[in-house]
Structures are given as structure tokens and as C-alpha cells.
Amino acid sequence: MTAVETAIAQEIPFSIRGALLWGVQVLRQAGLENSRLDAEVLLRHTLDMEKEQLYMNGDAPISAGQEAKFRELLLRRSRREPVVYITGHKEFWSLDFFVTPAVLIPRPETELLVEVALQYARQFASRSSVKVLDIGTGSGAISVCLAKEQPTAAIVAVDISPVALDVARVNARRHGVVDRIRFLPGDLFAPVKAVAETFDLIVSNPPYIRSGELPRLAPDIHRWEPTIALDGGPDGFDTYRRIIEEGHKYLVTGGPIVLEIGADMAPDVADLFSRTGCYGPASVYQDYAGKDRVIAAVKLSTSGAAPTSISRG
Ligand SMILES: C[S@@+](CC[C@H](N)C(=O)[O-])C[C@H]1O[C@@H](n2cnc3c(N)ncnc32)[C@H](O)[C@@H]1O
């Protein structure tokens, strides 16, 4: 037994307040930075209580069943399982999303991608429907938010992971937009190639971590989040290359590709857009931390030069 496992096996103080303080200590001993917040969220999840209730009922006892459950959750967290996977909840765009280890945990930075995509979508607002393709939908966070904010959006959400699509479907149902999102399993454009569709807008938050950097990510990320959602190949650009090279075939003229990017990737992704000869100049958008986070470029008229294929390096 490790020291943390020994601590978790100890008797828990009788009251809610005592259990909370004990949980904080256990997680601190496990080396977790946010031990206070994590213990509080896990105890609230155990007791099914709002924050205020937890603090107003500090002297109340917890049952043996609740004690066993809290112990189990602390053990999972001490092994670096993200709190969000333990509780199954993540807030994104002020909506509650269901998440499991089959999907990337939606990040606040990705809300900028939703904002930028909505700006473009509004240009097509006079049409009866705005056709959107979301590549690598994961939890469905982007598609669900776009569908909620843009009532005329008709979305195709693709993911290579069928289990991720199951999670995305739950979220679409939860937020009342399942009728406007079609979920298709497959590799990037393969599922839409089959039906020869074109879109007004393509959005994607693709995997963009350099393969060699994966083991250096925090253990919560590299041990728990799906590698397929993170690994962007040796230089991080594998999926950008494919999306940019192929994407124009599935876009209407004047339609944009809107992509989330790593903070140091804007010049290279802009270069990928310009090398195909199929897109106008790229626009780069900064997140609230002032970092480059989203890039977009619009498909030019098809009468231009034949597209150049992009190879690595
Ligand atoms: C960075 S995650 C983004 C998830 C979600 N869109 C978000 O922003 O939170 C990338 C997603 O792309 C999917 N993916 C990776 N490679 C893919 C491919 N070749 N074709 C389709 N989906 C892919 C992964 O399964 C994962 O769900």
C-alpha cells in the first residue's frame, strides 16, 4: 500500500466538515495542487449537494455508504483521474456537458472557436439553413453550442471514435439540438465524401500536440485523456495539413475553415492555407490570455489555380 492509499483507508471523521478537511489532506499528500477544490467537488458529488448546502450542513453526519463512496473517489483522484471524468460533468459555454474518458475535456479556450464560428455563421443568416461540418467533435461541445446559438444551423459532426460520438449524442439530446446534428463516424472527410456534401462552414479543434511532447504533459492529461484527441503527429501539424488540403473540396465559395491552434502555430498554419492557393488570407484570433488560439481562412472562387498539395517540412 502507498502512503496515500494508507491515508485513504483511515477512519473518516464523522461530520461533513471533518470529511472535507480529511479529503483535502489526503489529496495534498497525493501531491495534488488544487486539493481543496478537488476534495470539495468530490464530496459534493458524493453527497449530491450544492456548495452552499455543504457549508451550511458542516456538522451533519455522513453515512457509511457516502463515506465508502468518498473514499473511492479520493482514491481515483489520487491516481490523477481528472475530477471531470469522475463526476461526468464539465461546464462549457455555460452549458453542462457529459464527459467520459472517451472524449477530450472541453477547454475554455475552445469557446473562442465557437465565437469566431458564430460570427461567420451569421453572414449566412439570411439562408434557410447554415450547413456546418465539425471535424473531431469529441464531446460535441462545439456542435452543440453552434446549434443552440444559431437556430438555422444544420450540422454534421464527425469523429474517428464511435465511443466519442455516443457521448456527443447524449449532449446533443441533453441540450435539445439532436435533430439538427448528424453524427458520422470516420476519418476526417471520409464520411462526407461518401455523400458528396458541401458546407458553408468547417470547424475543427483537431489533435495538435507534438507526439514527443505527450509524455511531458501533466499526468491528468497524458494518462487519462484519449491520445487520439491529443496527438498531432511528429510536428503537431498532421491533421491541419489534411484538413486544409482537403477541406476546400467540401466548402462553398466564401465559406471559411475555422480551426483551433496551439499558441505557437499560427504562422505555420497560415502558411499551410496559403500554399494550397485555395483560400484567402488567414485571420488569427487571440484568447483571453492573449495567445493565438483560432485561425480562419475563406475558400476562394474555384476558378483559381489548381491546389498545391502540402507535404511535411
Ligand atoms: C482535440 S479533440 C476535440 C474535441 C472537441 N471538438 C473539443 O473541442 O472539445 C480532437 C477530436 O478529434 C478526433 N479525431 C482525431 N483524429 C481524427 C480523424 N482522423 N478523423 C476524425 N476525428 C478525429 C478525436 O477522436 C477527438 O475527439
XYZ file of C-alpha atoms and ligand atoms in Angstrom:
340
model
C 0.000 0.000 0.000
C 1.279 3.502 -0.824
C 1.224 6.261 1.826
C -1.767 7.827 0.103
C -3.670 4.531 -0.014
C -2.936 4.074 3.696
C -4.286 7.579 4.411
C -7.410 6.847 2.361
C -8.001 3.640 4.332
C -8.027 5.535 7.656
C -11.252 6.224 9.515
C -13.055 9.303 8.210
C -14.209 11.959 10.683
C -17.922 11.775 11.325
C -19.167 15.133 10.007
C -19.323 16.692 6.545
C -16.824 19.367 7.600
C -14.481 16.745 9.067
C -14.694 14.600 5.934
C -13.903 17.618 3.760
C -10.804 18.579 5.764
C -9.677 14.965 5.753
C -10.199 14.733 1.961
C -8.124 17.898 1.437
C -5.279 16.384 3.463
C -5.381 13.114 1.543
C -5.221 14.856 -1.833
C -2.481 17.187 -0.612
C -0.492 14.158 0.435
C -1.029 12.743 -3.066
C 0.665 15.887 -4.414
C -2.408 17.487 -5.989
C -2.240 21.257 -6.329
C -5.946 22.019 -6.057
C -6.598 19.662 -3.167
C -9.149 21.952 -1.502
C -11.296 22.482 -4.571
C -10.997 18.864 -5.742
C -11.990 17.461 -2.328
C -14.945 19.839 -2.159
C -16.211 18.918 -5.639
C -15.817 15.191 -4.918
C -17.617 15.480 -1.578
C -20.443 17.465 -3.162
C -20.685 14.797 -5.855
C -20.771 12.083 -3.170
C -23.484 13.814 -1.172
C -25.286 15.274 -4.204
C -25.205 18.723 -2.604
C -24.757 22.275 -3.838
C -21.811 24.204 -2.400
C -23.985 26.286 -0.051
C -25.679 23.159 1.321
C -22.300 21.586 2.006
C -21.120 24.529 4.075
C -24.457 25.081 5.843
C -24.579 21.445 6.955
C -20.984 21.115 8.117
C -21.925 19.401 11.385
C -24.241 16.838 9.781
C -23.041 13.219 9.760
C -22.228 11.304 6.592
C -23.488 7.745 6.161
C -21.317 4.647 5.816
C -22.300 4.378 2.152
C -21.354 8.007 1.471
C -18.100 7.503 3.332
C -17.214 4.495 1.163
C -18.080 6.407 -1.998
C -15.998 9.459 -0.989
C -13.058 7.177 -0.204
C -13.331 5.589 -3.663
C -13.458 8.971 -5.410
C -10.432 10.250 -3.486
C -8.503 7.132 -4.475
C -9.359 7.718 -8.154
C -8.325 11.371 -7.924
C -5.074 10.468 -6.141
C -4.287 8.373 -9.241
C -4.654 11.552 -11.264
C -8.014 10.773 -12.845
C -9.414 14.224 -13.697
C -12.244 15.384 -11.417
C -14.340 15.985 -14.526
C -14.133 12.307 -15.551
C -15.033 11.265 -12.003
C -18.108 13.490 -11.806
C -19.017 13.234 -15.530
C -19.739 16.977 -15.723
C -17.940 19.852 -17.446
C -19.262 23.353 -17.986
C -18.607 24.816 -21.427
C -20.294 27.934 -22.876
C -22.337 27.959 -19.623
C -23.856 24.572 -20.530
C -23.418 21.337 -18.624
C -21.686 18.680 -20.776
C -21.498 14.967 -20.068
C -17.906 13.737 -20.363
C -16.184 10.366 -20.070
C -12.571 9.322 -20.675
C -13.624 8.605 -24.291
C -13.572 12.353 -25.022
C -11.272 15.296 -24.544
C -12.413 17.520 -21.688
C -13.692 20.685 -23.419
C -11.378 23.605 -22.629
C -12.429 27.231 -22.027
C -10.133 28.369 -24.886
C -12.325 26.473 -27.323
C -15.157 28.909 -26.561
C -13.253 31.386 -28.781
C -13.599 28.938 -31.681
C -17.363 28.880 -31.080
C -17.444 32.720 -31.010
C -15.498 33.068 -34.258
C -17.533 30.353 -35.983
C -20.752 32.119 -34.953
C -19.509 35.396 -36.476
C -19.003 33.619 -39.797
C -22.270 31.688 -39.499
C -24.196 34.958 -39.068
C -23.016 36.040 -42.537
C -25.171 33.216 -43.874
C -28.094 34.002 -41.569
C -30.432 35.020 -44.412
C -30.355 31.462 -45.749
C -32.899 28.952 -44.538
C -30.087 26.805 -43.186
C -26.368 27.169 -42.461
C -24.538 23.922 -43.145
C -21.665 23.276 -40.753
C -19.128 20.448 -40.617
C -17.431 19.819 -37.247
C -14.386 17.582 -37.669
C -13.359 15.713 -34.495
C -16.440 16.583 -32.480
C -15.433 14.662 -29.317
C -17.974 15.527 -26.596
C -19.918 17.514 -29.190
C -19.188 20.747 -27.319
C -18.632 22.887 -30.432
C -21.522 21.433 -32.446
C -23.996 21.665 -29.574
C -23.125 25.311 -28.851
C -23.315 26.277 -32.528
C -26.679 24.536 -32.869
C -28.042 26.281 -29.771
C -26.807 29.740 -30.782
C -27.609 29.512 -34.493
C -31.131 28.135 -34.853
C -30.733 27.618 -38.616
C -27.536 25.588 -38.288
C -27.644 22.075 -39.740
C -24.539 20.305 -38.515
C -22.604 17.204 -39.482
C -20.323 16.118 -36.630
C -17.586 13.606 -37.497
C -15.271 11.700 -35.201
C -12.969 8.770 -35.749
C -14.025 7.440 -32.341
C -17.538 5.917 -32.306
C -17.490 5.968 -28.476
C -16.882 9.723 -28.539
C -19.896 10.095 -30.850
C -22.034 8.256 -28.268
C -21.050 10.914 -25.713
C -21.716 13.719 -28.209
C -25.195 12.314 -28.915
C -26.003 12.380 -25.184
C -25.005 16.052 -25.075
C -26.996 16.954 -28.173
C -30.065 15.286 -26.663
C -29.475 16.952 -23.297
C -29.423 20.382 -24.904
C -32.332 19.808 -27.280
C -30.414 20.004 -30.579
C -30.104 16.346 -31.538
C -32.460 16.826 -34.502
C -30.060 19.303 -36.115
C -26.803 17.363 -35.731
C -25.945 14.284 -37.780
C -23.197 12.212 -36.179
C -20.955 10.320 -38.573
C -18.077 8.033 -37.590
C -14.937 8.093 -39.717
C -11.624 9.617 -40.678
C -11.874 13.399 -41.314
C -13.766 13.923 -44.591
C -14.305 10.244 -45.457
C -17.899 10.121 -44.128
C -18.933 13.260 -46.066
C -17.054 12.273 -49.204
C -19.431 9.336 -49.482
C -22.458 11.645 -49.622
C -20.734 14.388 -51.695
C -21.933 17.226 -49.442
C -20.668 20.805 -49.291
C -20.780 23.096 -46.267
C -20.954 26.831 -45.548
C -18.535 26.456 -42.662
C -15.997 23.877 -41.477
C -14.860 23.976 -37.846
C -12.338 21.829 -36.043
C -10.340 21.596 -32.864
C -8.016 18.875 -34.141
C -5.361 16.994 -32.180
C -2.318 19.315 -32.223
C 0.185 18.243 -29.562
C 3.562 17.156 -30.960
C 3.888 13.380 -30.376
C 7.179 13.820 -28.497
C 5.569 16.256 -26.063
C 2.775 13.917 -24.969
C 4.714 12.234 -22.148
C 5.654 15.667 -20.783
C 2.031 16.766 -20.372
C 0.530 16.723 -16.865
C -0.341 13.126 -15.841
C -4.026 14.089 -15.613
C -3.866 14.741 -19.343
C -1.488 12.201 -20.826
C -2.608 9.283 -18.671
C -6.327 9.950 -18.946
C -7.373 11.952 -21.978
C -7.591 9.992 -25.276
C -4.290 10.040 -27.167
C -6.208 10.210 -30.446
C -7.640 13.553 -29.287
C -4.194 14.982 -28.497
C -1.557 13.553 -30.838
C -0.962 15.826 -33.827
C 1.948 13.782 -35.195
C 5.707 14.465 -35.034
C 5.419 18.231 -35.594
C 1.806 18.647 -34.401
C 0.519 19.652 -37.861
C -0.565 16.311 -39.345
C -4.303 16.923 -39.009
C -4.089 20.615 -40.051
C -2.322 19.563 -43.257
C -5.063 17.100 -44.120
C -7.955 19.380 -43.181
C -6.556 22.340 -45.131
C -5.533 20.312 -48.156
C -8.895 18.573 -48.480
C -11.304 20.999 -46.817
C -11.890 23.335 -49.779
C -13.487 20.443 -51.711
C -16.300 20.384 -49.149
C -16.801 24.157 -48.813
C -18.924 26.622 -50.738
C -17.004 29.572 -52.215
C -16.678 32.205 -49.480
C -17.069 29.585 -46.744
C -14.400 29.513 -44.018
C -12.427 26.825 -42.267
C -12.149 27.832 -38.583
C -9.505 25.959 -36.590
C -8.273 25.967 -33.023
C -4.457 26.115 -32.907
C -1.623 25.793 -30.415
C -0.277 29.171 -29.240
C 2.864 28.960 -31.430
C 1.232 27.531 -34.545
C -0.447 30.477 -36.313
C 2.361 31.314 -38.811
C 2.741 27.704 -39.933
C -0.992 27.069 -40.237
C -1.401 30.364 -42.156
C 1.360 29.124 -44.465
C -0.480 25.828 -44.998
C -3.597 27.770 -46.046
C -1.643 29.987 -48.424
C 0.323 27.106 -50.015
C -2.819 25.387 -51.280
C -3.756 28.504 -53.280
C -7.427 27.804 -52.444
C -8.019 30.217 -49.555
C -7.883 33.948 -48.892
C -5.520 35.415 -46.260
C -5.841 33.797 -42.830
C -7.172 35.740 -39.817
C -5.792 34.902 -36.376
C -7.751 35.424 -33.126
C -6.336 35.633 -29.588
C -7.845 34.034 -26.499
C -8.361 35.844 -23.164
C -4.753 35.086 -22.193
C -3.630 36.989 -25.326
C -2.438 33.803 -27.065
C -3.106 32.945 -30.698
C -5.860 30.359 -30.422
C -8.027 30.353 -33.554
C -7.268 30.781 -37.236
C -9.721 31.076 -40.113
C -9.450 31.382 -43.889
C -12.149 31.568 -46.531
C -12.336 29.458 -49.667
C -11.655 31.461 -52.826
C -13.536 31.088 -56.064
C -12.824 27.695 -57.619
C -11.724 29.344 -60.876
C -8.277 29.951 -59.330
C -5.137 27.870 -59.762
C -5.199 24.116 -59.125
C -4.497 23.416 -55.457
C -0.984 22.537 -54.431
C -0.591 19.526 -52.175
C 1.143 20.167 -48.875
C 3.846 17.852 -47.652
C 5.539 17.922 -44.256
C 8.601 20.140 -43.767
C -8.790 17.922 -29.583
S -10.172 16.817 -29.609
C -11.504 17.997 -29.811
C -12.803 17.525 -29.218
C -13.908 18.602 -29.213
N -14.192 19.057 -30.554
C -13.493 19.777 -28.343
O -13.117 20.826 -28.904
O -13.521 19.678 -27.116
C -9.966 16.103 -31.211
C -11.038 15.102 -31.636
O -10.718 14.672 -32.971
C -10.945 13.285 -33.086
N -10.081 12.802 -34.170
C -8.745 12.583 -34.143
N -8.311 12.190 -35.351
C -9.394 12.160 -36.166
C -9.586 11.827 -37.537
N -8.575 11.445 -38.320
N -10.835 11.900 -38.041
C -11.887 12.284 -37.271
N -11.758 12.611 -35.960
C -10.532 12.564 -35.425
C -10.623 12.720 -31.727
O -11.266 11.479 -31.516
C -11.124 13.836 -30.805
O -12.454 13.607 -30.419
